[in-house]
Amino acid sequence: MPHSIEWTERRLTRLEKRDGDHRNAYQRDKARIMHSAAFRRLQAKTQVLGIGISDFYRTRLTHSLEAAQIGTGIAAQLAQKQPELSVKLGIDEHLIESLCLAHDIGHPPFGHGGEIALHYMMHEHGGFEGNGQTFRILTKLETYSPSDGMNLARRSLLGLIKYPNYIDVLTNHSMKTDKPRSHRLVKSKQWHPPKGLYSCDQKAFNWVIAPLSEQDQKRFGEFLIGDNQHSKTRYKSIDCSIMELADDIAYAIHDLEDAIVMSMVTRNSFEAEIVVPLKTLEIPWLSSEIDILTDHLFSDAAYERKNAIGALVNCFITAISIQKQDLFESDLIDFNACFAKNYQIALGLFKSFVFNYVIRKPELQLLEYKGQQIVMSLFEAFSSEPERLLPTNTAKRWVEADSDNSKHRVLADYISGMTDEYATRLYNHLFLPKSNAVLDSLTP
């Protein structure tokens, strides 16, 4: 079934085959992603550190490139470790690379600050979430087709659905709070969106999962319900599981390198939060070598730090294997790539360290809050007089939208496509009296 022609189909089939084009479906998808405007904009969107702090650290683009390199490494080692299973499942390095390149293209300016701002402004109109926006860009907004976005192969789209249910369904309505009197009083912890798709993109999602049996479709959308949090989906495809592991490794290990180089973390905190607990996990090689790796990570010699980062990445890549869940009829979603439990705990230590000692730093939270305010102010301005303030093409989409929710979605699409720099310049142009800079056009 993973090799079924249904999974390489595209919604729009006309004009798809070109004479002399020898590439497979996933090689063509990779080209479309890399040449898309949404992908290019990642070069000016925040990963962990705000754009403009330094010219060294990673952006969303370089993070995606590193995740893609790790993803192809995972696919290659799985082909060596579990060759028959890799062939049976049709794991394709070009497909995995495509997923890793595209996985962040829906994220708005200013990272999670922008996401919270847009979800707050959209909470009565279908919500906003980065992964849901990625799916929307791929299936609707990018201009490779009249109305089907990049018109990617069905399996590529399945691999990019990390959370296969809708925001409206996953929302815990008991968490809703009264709207504050001012945007400046919006608390981020109260407006984190559930991770999922938009209900307005249901037709595209239904097309993607059409080859699955009715029973598989129903189970695929199952979710866990939390008391004081939004519900979270439980399942994903084999390709998505590989992409997600690559993303986690890139975030936990490569973003750690940025933090060390820029002296945002100390050796003492690293030893307390990572080295000590790692030794108790008794992970082959890693637990015994972590002291030497720490010396190299915090060394003044850049090559020693690079070698240590590479060794850590390799340690986690080679610990991944494919496991069967015995829950689905389709192999594409019944098999997932995963870590052995101790390695999963170990990577979690690195992820928590980056989150607690880097992302939660007041200096970065100030920048995130600032971005949050910029995005909400832009949304409020455009929603007040959209036909007057929006670019011509976006204003046309707003006029043609057939409902209030759809009109708000046009605004969210437009603002979420902005880079950090463009959103800042536009804010200055609108709200600062002395700013009269000419703005480049932007049509997400």
Short mmCIF file of C-alpha atoms in Angstrom, two decimals:
data_model
loop_
_atom_site.label_atom_id
_atom_site.label_comp_id
_atom_site.label_asym_id
_atom_site.label_seq_id
_atom_site.Cartn_x
_atom_site.Cartn_y
_atom_site.Cartn_z
CA MET A 1 0.00 0.00 0.00
CA PRO A 2 2.76 2.60 0.67
CA HIS A 3 3.81 2.13 -2.97
CA SER A 4 0.24 2.55 -4.26
CA ILE A 5 -0.09 5.04 -7.10
CA GLU A 6 -2.77 6.80 -5.03
CA TRP A 7 -0.09 8.15 -2.71
CA THR A 8 1.82 9.88 -5.53
CA GLU A 9 -1.34 11.44 -6.98
CA ARG A 10 -1.95 15.19 -6.94
CA ARG A 11 -5.29 16.97 -6.66
CA LEU A 12 -4.68 18.88 -9.88
CA THR A 13 -3.43 16.43 -12.51
CA ARG A 14 -3.44 18.46 -15.72
CA LEU A 15 -0.16 19.87 -16.98
CA GLU A 16 1.74 17.81 -14.42
CA LYS A 17 3.92 15.65 -16.66
CA ARG A 18 6.65 17.33 -18.67
CA ASP A 19 8.61 15.71 -21.47
CA GLY A 20 12.01 14.48 -20.32
CA ASP A 21 11.30 14.99 -16.61
CA HIS A 22 12.85 11.87 -15.03
CA ARG A 23 12.31 12.90 -11.39
CA ASN A 24 10.04 10.97 -9.07
CA ALA A 25 7.10 12.66 -7.33
CA TYR A 26 9.07 13.53 -4.20
CA GLN A 27 12.02 15.04 -6.05
CA ARG A 28 9.55 17.34 -7.81
CA ASP A 29 7.90 18.19 -4.49
CA LYS A 30 11.28 19.11 -3.03
CA ALA A 31 11.92 21.49 -5.93
CA ARG A 32 8.52 23.16 -5.48
CA ILE A 33 9.14 23.67 -1.76
CA MET A 34 12.65 25.08 -2.23
CA HIS A 35 11.53 27.50 -4.96
CA SER A 36 8.46 28.73 -3.08
CA ALA A 37 8.13 32.23 -1.65
CA ALA A 38 7.05 30.78 1.71
CA PHE A 39 10.32 28.83 1.95
CA ARG A 40 12.46 31.86 1.06
CA ARG A 41 10.80 33.92 3.78
CA LEU A 42 12.16 31.52 6.41
CA GLN A 43 15.54 33.25 6.03
CA ALA A 44 14.09 36.25 7.87
CA LYS A 45 11.92 34.54 10.47
CA THR A 46 12.91 33.89 14.06
CA GLN A 47 14.02 30.41 15.11
CA VAL A 48 15.13 30.89 18.72
CA LEU A 49 17.02 34.18 18.79
CA GLY A 50 15.41 37.29 17.35
CA ILE A 51 16.43 38.47 13.90
CA GLY A 52 19.09 41.16 14.21
CA ILE A 53 20.70 40.10 17.49
CA SER A 54 23.68 38.54 15.70
CA ASP A 55 24.60 37.28 12.24
CA PHE A 56 25.76 33.91 13.60
CA TYR A 57 22.70 32.17 14.97
CA ARG A 58 20.14 30.06 13.15
CA THR A 59 16.99 31.31 11.44
CA ARG A 60 13.95 29.23 10.51
CA LEU A 61 15.61 28.63 7.14
CA THR A 62 18.93 27.32 8.44
CA HIS A 63 17.07 25.25 11.05
CA SER A 64 14.98 23.69 8.27
CA LEU A 65 18.10 22.93 6.21
CA GLU A 66 19.73 21.26 9.21
CA ALA A 67 16.58 19.28 9.96
CA ALA A 68 16.56 18.13 6.32
CA GLN A 69 20.15 16.93 6.58
CA ILE A 70 19.33 15.04 9.78
CA GLY A 71 16.16 13.62 8.23
CA THR A 72 18.01 12.16 5.26
CA GLY A 73 20.57 10.76 7.72
CA ILE A 74 17.78 9.02 9.63
CA ALA A 75 16.33 7.59 6.41
CA ALA A 76 19.76 6.34 5.32
CA GLN A 77 20.55 4.63 8.62
CA LEU A 78 17.07 3.02 8.72
CA ALA A 79 17.71 1.66 5.23
CA GLN A 80 20.89 0.08 6.59
CA LYS A 81 19.51 -1.07 9.94
CA GLN A 82 16.09 -2.29 8.75
CA PRO A 83 16.45 -2.65 4.97
CA GLU A 84 13.47 -4.90 4.26
CA LEU A 85 11.12 -2.76 6.32
CA SER A 86 12.42 0.45 4.74
CA VAL A 87 11.75 -0.96 1.27
CA LYS A 88 8.34 -2.29 2.30
CA LEU A 89 7.32 1.14 3.62
CA GLY A 90 8.79 2.98 0.63
CA ILE A 91 10.87 5.36 2.77
CA ASP A 92 12.30 7.86 0.29
CA GLU A 93 15.14 10.24 1.21
CA HIS A 94 13.81 12.91 -1.16
CA LEU A 95 10.42 12.72 0.53
CA ILE A 96 11.90 13.02 4.03
CA GLU A 97 14.09 15.91 2.91
CA SER A 98 11.02 17.66 1.44
CA LEU A 99 9.07 17.27 4.68
CA CYS A 100 11.90 18.68 6.78
CA LEU A 101 12.37 21.64 4.43
CA ALA A 102 8.65 22.45 4.50
CA HIS A 103 7.72 21.70 8.11
CA ASP A 104 8.05 25.31 9.36
CA ILE A 105 6.82 27.37 6.41
CA GLY A 106 3.53 28.16 8.15
CA HIS A 107 5.13 29.75 11.17
CA PRO A 108 4.40 33.49 11.46
CA PRO A 109 6.84 36.32 12.18
CA PHE A 110 8.32 36.54 15.69
CA GLY A 111 8.02 32.83 16.47
CA HIS A 112 5.54 31.85 19.15
CA GLY A 113 4.83 35.50 19.94
CA GLY A 114 3.38 35.91 16.46
CA GLU A 115 1.49 32.63 16.73
CA ILE A 116 -0.14 33.62 20.03
CA ALA A 117 -1.04 37.04 18.62
CA LEU A 118 -2.72 35.59 15.54
CA HIS A 119 -4.54 32.90 17.53
CA TYR A 120 -5.85 35.57 19.89
CA MET A 121 -7.07 37.71 16.99
CA MET A 122 -8.56 34.63 15.25
CA HIS A 123 -9.95 32.74 18.26
CA GLU A 124 -13.55 33.45 17.27
CA HIS A 125 -12.87 32.77 13.59
CA GLY A 126 -11.21 29.34 13.47
CA GLY A 127 -7.97 30.05 15.35
CA PHE A 128 -4.38 30.14 14.12
CA GLU A 129 -1.57 27.59 14.51
CA GLY A 130 1.73 27.23 12.67
CA ASN A 131 1.30 23.61 11.58
CA GLY A 132 -2.23 24.26 10.37
CA GLN A 133 -0.93 27.25 8.40
CA THR A 134 1.78 25.07 6.83
CA PHE A 135 -0.91 22.71 5.52
CA ARG A 136 -2.91 25.68 4.24
CA ILE A 137 0.08 27.14 2.39
CA LEU A 138 0.83 23.79 0.77
CA THR A 139 -2.75 23.03 -0.26
CA LYS A 140 -4.16 26.49 -1.05
CA LEU A 141 -2.02 29.62 -0.79
CA GLU A 142 1.20 29.03 -2.74
CA THR A 143 0.86 29.92 -6.42
CA TYR A 144 1.96 26.73 -8.19
CA SER A 145 -1.67 26.11 -9.16
CA PRO A 146 -4.91 28.14 -9.40
CA SER A 147 -6.39 26.90 -6.12
CA ASP A 148 -4.42 23.87 -4.86
CA GLY A 149 -1.28 25.55 -3.53
CA MET A 150 1.91 23.65 -4.29
CA ASN A 151 -0.19 20.70 -5.49
CA LEU A 152 2.12 18.21 -3.76
CA ALA A 153 1.81 14.44 -3.88
CA ARG A 154 -0.69 13.00 -1.42
CA ARG A 155 1.98 11.16 0.62
CA SER A 156 4.01 14.37 0.97
CA LEU A 157 0.98 16.15 2.42
CA LEU A 158 0.24 13.21 4.73
CA GLY A 159 3.82 13.43 6.01
CA LEU A 160 3.39 17.10 6.88
CA ILE A 161 0.27 16.58 8.98
CA LYS A 162 1.67 16.34 12.50
CA TYR A 163 -1.73 16.81 14.15
CA PRO A 164 -4.55 15.20 12.11
CA ASN A 165 -7.61 16.88 13.59
CA TYR A 166 -9.13 20.36 13.70
CA ILE A 167 -8.39 23.23 16.06
CA ASP A 168 -12.12 23.64 16.72
CA VAL A 169 -12.34 20.01 17.87
CA LEU A 170 -9.14 20.08 19.94
CA THR A 171 -9.89 23.34 21.78
CA ASN A 172 -10.52 22.99 25.50
CA HIS A 173 -13.29 25.56 25.88
CA SER A 174 -13.04 25.52 29.68
CA MET A 175 -9.71 27.33 29.29
CA LYS A 176 -11.28 30.35 27.62
CA THR A 177 -10.76 33.62 29.44
CA ASP A 178 -12.38 37.01 29.09
CA LYS A 179 -10.79 39.20 26.46
CA PRO A 180 -8.51 41.76 28.10
CA ARG A 181 -9.19 45.47 27.77
CA SER A 182 -5.97 45.98 25.84
CA HIS A 183 -3.76 43.89 23.56
CA ARG A 184 -0.91 44.64 25.93
CA LEU A 185 -2.68 42.59 28.61
CA VAL A 186 -2.89 39.40 26.51
CA LYS A 187 -1.13 36.66 28.49
CA SER A 188 0.69 34.17 26.26
CA LYS A 189 0.02 31.14 28.49
CA GLN A 190 -3.74 31.71 28.14
CA TRP A 191 -3.73 31.92 24.35
CA HIS A 192 -1.53 29.05 23.18
CA PRO A 193 -3.46 27.41 20.33
CA PRO A 194 -4.21 23.69 20.14
CA LYS A 195 -2.03 22.06 17.49
CA GLY A 196 -4.13 21.07 14.51
CA LEU A 197 -5.70 21.96 11.16
CA TYR A 198 -8.26 24.60 10.25
CA SER A 199 -11.84 23.48 9.68
CA CYS A 200 -11.91 25.58 6.51
CA ASP A 201 -9.26 23.23 5.03
CA GLN A 202 -11.35 20.10 5.60
CA LYS A 203 -11.74 19.28 1.89
CA ALA A 204 -7.97 19.19 1.39
CA PHE A 205 -7.48 17.01 4.48
CA ASN A 206 -10.23 14.62 3.39
CA TRP A 207 -8.54 14.27 0.00
CA VAL A 208 -5.19 13.45 1.63
CA ILE A 209 -6.58 10.62 3.79
CA ALA A 210 -9.02 9.28 1.16
CA PRO A 211 -6.96 6.09 0.45
CA LEU A 212 -7.19 5.06 4.13
CA SER A 213 -10.00 2.79 5.24
CA GLU A 214 -12.92 4.34 7.10
CA GLN A 215 -11.73 2.71 10.32
CA ASP A 216 -8.18 4.03 9.86
CA GLN A 217 -9.46 7.53 9.10
CA LYS A 218 -11.49 7.56 12.30
CA ARG A 219 -8.66 6.30 14.51
CA PHE A 220 -6.08 8.55 12.84
CA GLY A 221 -7.94 11.61 14.19
CA GLU A 222 -8.18 10.36 17.79
CA PHE A 223 -6.84 12.61 20.52
CA LEU A 224 -6.01 12.73 24.21
CA ILE A 225 -8.12 15.05 26.35
CA GLY A 226 -6.37 17.04 29.09
CA ASP A 227 -7.97 18.72 32.10
CA ASN A 228 -6.22 22.09 31.93
CA GLN A 229 -4.87 21.97 28.41
CA HIS A 230 -6.01 21.56 24.83
CA SER A 231 -6.50 18.07 23.42
CA LYS A 232 -3.59 16.54 21.50
CA THR A 233 -3.72 14.11 18.58
CA ARG A 234 -2.10 10.70 19.03
CA TYR A 235 -0.99 9.47 15.61
CA LYS A 236 1.04 10.42 12.55
CA SER A 237 2.46 8.73 9.44
CA ILE A 238 5.85 6.96 9.25
CA ASP A 239 7.26 9.84 7.17
CA CYS A 240 5.97 12.44 9.63
CA SER A 241 7.50 10.55 12.56
CA ILE A 242 10.93 10.68 10.89
CA MET A 243 10.55 14.39 10.12
CA GLU A 244 9.50 15.14 13.69
CA LEU A 245 12.52 13.31 15.13
CA ALA A 246 14.82 15.25 12.79
CA ASP A 247 13.17 18.50 13.89
CA ASP A 248 13.59 17.61 17.57
CA ILE A 249 17.27 16.72 17.15
CA ALA A 250 17.97 19.93 15.21
CA TYR A 251 16.19 22.01 17.86
CA ALA A 252 17.74 20.32 20.88
CA ILE A 253 21.32 19.97 19.66
CA HIS A 254 21.97 22.60 17.00
CA ASP A 255 20.11 25.38 18.81
CA LEU A 256 22.15 24.48 21.89
CA GLU A 257 25.26 25.36 19.87
CA ASP A 258 23.91 28.88 19.27
CA ALA A 259 23.27 29.32 22.98
CA ILE A 260 26.78 28.19 23.95
CA VAL A 261 28.56 30.32 21.35
CA MET A 262 26.62 33.41 22.40
CA SER A 263 27.27 32.71 26.12
CA MET A 264 23.58 32.40 26.88
CA VAL A 265 24.10 29.27 28.98
CA THR A 266 26.78 28.35 31.51
CA ARG A 267 28.74 25.17 31.90
CA ASN A 268 27.49 24.83 35.48
CA SER A 269 23.84 24.85 34.42
CA PHE A 270 24.57 22.40 31.58
CA GLU A 271 26.27 19.98 33.95
CA ALA A 272 23.46 20.20 36.50
CA GLU A 273 20.59 19.87 34.02
CA ILE A 274 22.07 17.47 31.45
CA VAL A 275 25.34 15.82 32.49
CA VAL A 276 24.24 14.56 35.92
CA PRO A 277 20.92 13.01 34.82
CA LEU A 278 22.48 11.60 31.61
CA LYS A 279 24.93 9.55 33.64
CA THR A 280 22.06 7.84 35.48
CA LEU A 281 20.36 6.78 32.22
CA GLU A 282 23.17 4.36 31.34
CA ILE A 283 22.97 5.05 27.62
CA PRO A 284 25.74 3.26 25.69
CA TRP A 285 28.57 5.66 24.79
CA LEU A 286 26.64 8.84 25.67
CA SER A 287 26.52 8.37 29.45
CA SER A 288 30.23 7.49 29.62
CA GLU A 289 31.41 10.19 27.18
CA ILE A 290 29.28 13.12 28.31
CA ASP A 291 32.09 14.65 30.43
CA ILE A 292 34.44 14.72 27.44
CA LEU A 293 31.65 16.04 25.21
CA THR A 294 31.00 18.81 27.74
CA ASP A 295 34.69 19.81 27.68
CA HIS A 296 34.48 20.06 23.90
CA LEU A 297 31.12 21.88 23.85
CA PHE A 298 32.47 24.62 26.10
CA SER A 299 35.94 24.66 24.56
CA ASP A 300 37.43 27.83 23.08
CA ALA A 301 38.37 25.78 20.01
CA ALA A 302 35.48 25.95 17.56
CA TYR A 303 36.38 22.63 15.90
CA GLU A 304 36.06 20.78 19.23
CA ARG A 305 32.58 22.22 19.74
CA LYS A 306 31.60 21.28 16.18
CA ASN A 307 32.87 17.72 16.65
CA ALA A 308 30.90 17.39 19.88
CA ILE A 309 27.70 18.66 18.23
CA GLY A 310 28.19 16.22 15.36
CA ALA A 311 28.79 13.35 17.76
CA LEU A 312 25.60 14.12 19.68
CA VAL A 313 23.55 14.30 16.50
CA ASN A 314 25.00 10.99 15.32
CA CYS A 315 24.26 9.39 18.69
CA PHE A 316 20.57 10.20 18.42
CA ILE A 317 20.23 9.45 14.69
CA THR A 318 21.66 5.95 15.11
CA ALA A 319 19.34 5.23 18.06
CA ILE A 320 16.19 5.46 15.91
CA SER A 321 14.30 2.40 14.68
CA ILE A 322 10.96 1.61 13.05
CA GLN A 323 8.29 0.08 15.25
CA LYS A 324 4.88 -1.39 14.42
CA GLN A 325 1.89 -0.23 16.48
CA ASP A 326 -0.65 -2.90 15.39
CA LEU A 327 -3.41 -0.29 15.38
CA PHE A 328 -4.02 0.51 11.70
CA GLU A 329 -4.66 -1.39 8.48
CA SER A 330 -2.39 0.97 6.52
CA ASP A 331 1.33 0.44 7.01
CA LEU A 332 1.92 4.14 6.36
CA ILE A 333 0.39 5.06 9.72
CA ASP A 334 0.80 1.78 11.59
CA PHE A 335 4.61 2.03 11.51
CA ASN A 336 6.45 4.91 13.20
CA ALA A 337 10.10 5.78 13.74
CA CYS A 338 11.02 6.24 17.39
CA PHE A 339 13.78 6.22 20.01
CA ALA A 340 14.35 3.62 22.67
CA LYS A 341 12.95 5.06 25.91
CA ASN A 342 16.26 6.16 27.45
CA TYR A 343 17.26 8.05 24.30
CA GLN A 344 13.89 9.77 24.25
CA ILE A 345 14.43 10.88 27.85
CA ALA A 346 17.95 12.03 26.99
CA LEU A 347 16.84 14.16 24.05
CA GLY A 348 14.10 15.57 26.27
CA LEU A 349 16.80 16.79 28.65
CA PHE A 350 18.44 18.75 25.84
CA LYS A 351 15.11 20.15 24.63
CA SER A 352 14.10 21.23 28.14
CA PHE A 353 17.50 22.84 28.67
CA VAL A 354 17.18 24.95 25.50
CA PHE A 355 13.62 25.91 26.43
CA ASN A 356 14.29 26.81 30.06
CA TYR A 357 17.71 28.45 29.73
CA VAL A 358 17.37 30.08 26.30
CA ILE A 359 13.80 30.57 25.12
CA ARG A 360 12.48 31.54 28.55
CA LYS A 361 15.24 34.12 29.09
CA PRO A 362 13.70 37.53 29.82
CA GLU A 363 15.74 39.12 27.01
CA LEU A 364 14.15 36.80 24.45
CA GLN A 365 10.70 36.97 26.00
CA LEU A 366 10.84 40.76 25.68
CA LEU A 367 11.48 40.39 21.94
CA GLU A 368 8.71 37.80 21.64
CA TYR A 369 6.29 40.08 23.49
CA LYS A 370 7.25 42.98 21.23
CA GLY A 371 6.57 40.86 18.15
CA GLN A 372 3.26 39.77 19.66
CA GLN A 373 2.22 43.42 20.00
CA ILE A 374 3.30 44.26 16.45
CA VAL A 375 1.26 41.42 14.97
CA MET A 376 -1.89 42.26 16.95
CA SER A 377 -1.64 45.93 16.03
CA LEU A 378 -1.26 45.09 12.33
CA PHE A 379 -4.23 42.73 12.47
CA GLU A 380 -6.39 45.36 14.18
CA ALA A 381 -5.44 48.00 11.62
CA PHE A 382 -6.14 45.83 8.59
CA SER A 383 -9.42 44.54 10.00
CA SER A 384 -10.61 48.12 10.58
CA GLU A 385 -10.30 49.18 6.93
CA PRO A 386 -9.15 46.20 4.84
CA GLU A 387 -10.06 47.61 1.41
CA ARG A 388 -8.17 50.78 2.20
CA LEU A 389 -5.01 49.32 3.75
CA LEU A 390 -4.46 45.86 2.26
CA PRO A 391 -2.41 45.28 -0.91
CA THR A 392 -4.58 45.00 -4.03
CA ASN A 393 -4.46 41.20 -4.39
CA THR A 394 -5.12 40.59 -0.69
CA ALA A 395 -7.95 43.15 -0.65
CA LYS A 396 -9.49 41.31 -3.61
CA ARG A 397 -9.37 38.04 -1.69
CA TRP A 398 -10.94 39.76 1.32
CA VAL A 399 -13.81 41.15 -0.79
CA GLU A 400 -14.43 37.76 -2.41
CA ALA A 401 -14.44 35.89 0.94
CA ASP A 402 -17.95 34.61 1.59
CA SER A 403 -18.12 34.84 5.41
CA ASP A 404 -16.75 36.79 8.35
CA ASN A 405 -14.53 33.83 9.27
CA SER A 406 -13.17 33.66 5.72
CA LYS A 407 -12.43 37.39 5.70
CA HIS A 408 -10.52 37.09 8.97
CA ARG A 409 -8.62 34.10 7.53
CA VAL A 410 -7.47 36.27 4.62
CA LEU A 411 -5.97 38.72 7.13
CA ALA A 412 -4.27 35.91 9.07
CA ASP A 413 -2.86 34.48 5.83
CA TYR A 414 -1.44 37.86 4.88
CA ILE A 415 0.15 38.76 8.21
CA SER A 416 1.48 35.26 8.94
CA GLY A 417 3.37 35.32 5.65
CA MET A 418 5.38 38.38 6.66
CA THR A 419 8.98 38.18 7.77
CA ASP A 420 10.01 39.70 11.09
CA GLU A 421 11.67 42.61 9.30
CA TYR A 422 8.75 43.32 6.97
CA ALA A 423 6.21 43.26 9.82
CA THR A 424 8.38 45.67 11.84
CA ARG A 425 8.79 48.08 8.93
CA LEU A 426 5.06 47.95 8.19
CA TYR A 427 4.26 48.64 11.85
CA ASN A 428 6.64 51.62 11.84
CA HIS A 429 5.15 52.86 8.59
CA LEU A 430 1.61 52.71 10.02
CA PHE A 431 2.10 53.87 13.58
CA LEU A 432 5.28 55.94 13.90
CA PRO A 433 4.80 59.57 12.76
CA LYS A 434 8.28 60.06 11.31
CA SER A 435 8.41 56.78 9.39
CA ASN A 436 7.78 57.27 5.67
CA ALA A 437 9.78 54.41 4.21
CA VAL A 438 8.55 52.90 0.94
CA LEU A 439 7.42 49.32 1.54
CA ASP A 440 8.07 46.44 -0.80
CA SER A 441 4.96 44.58 -1.86
CA LEU A 442 4.24 41.30 -0.13
CA THR A 443 1.61 38.87 -1.33
CA PRO A 444 1.58 35.70 0.80
#
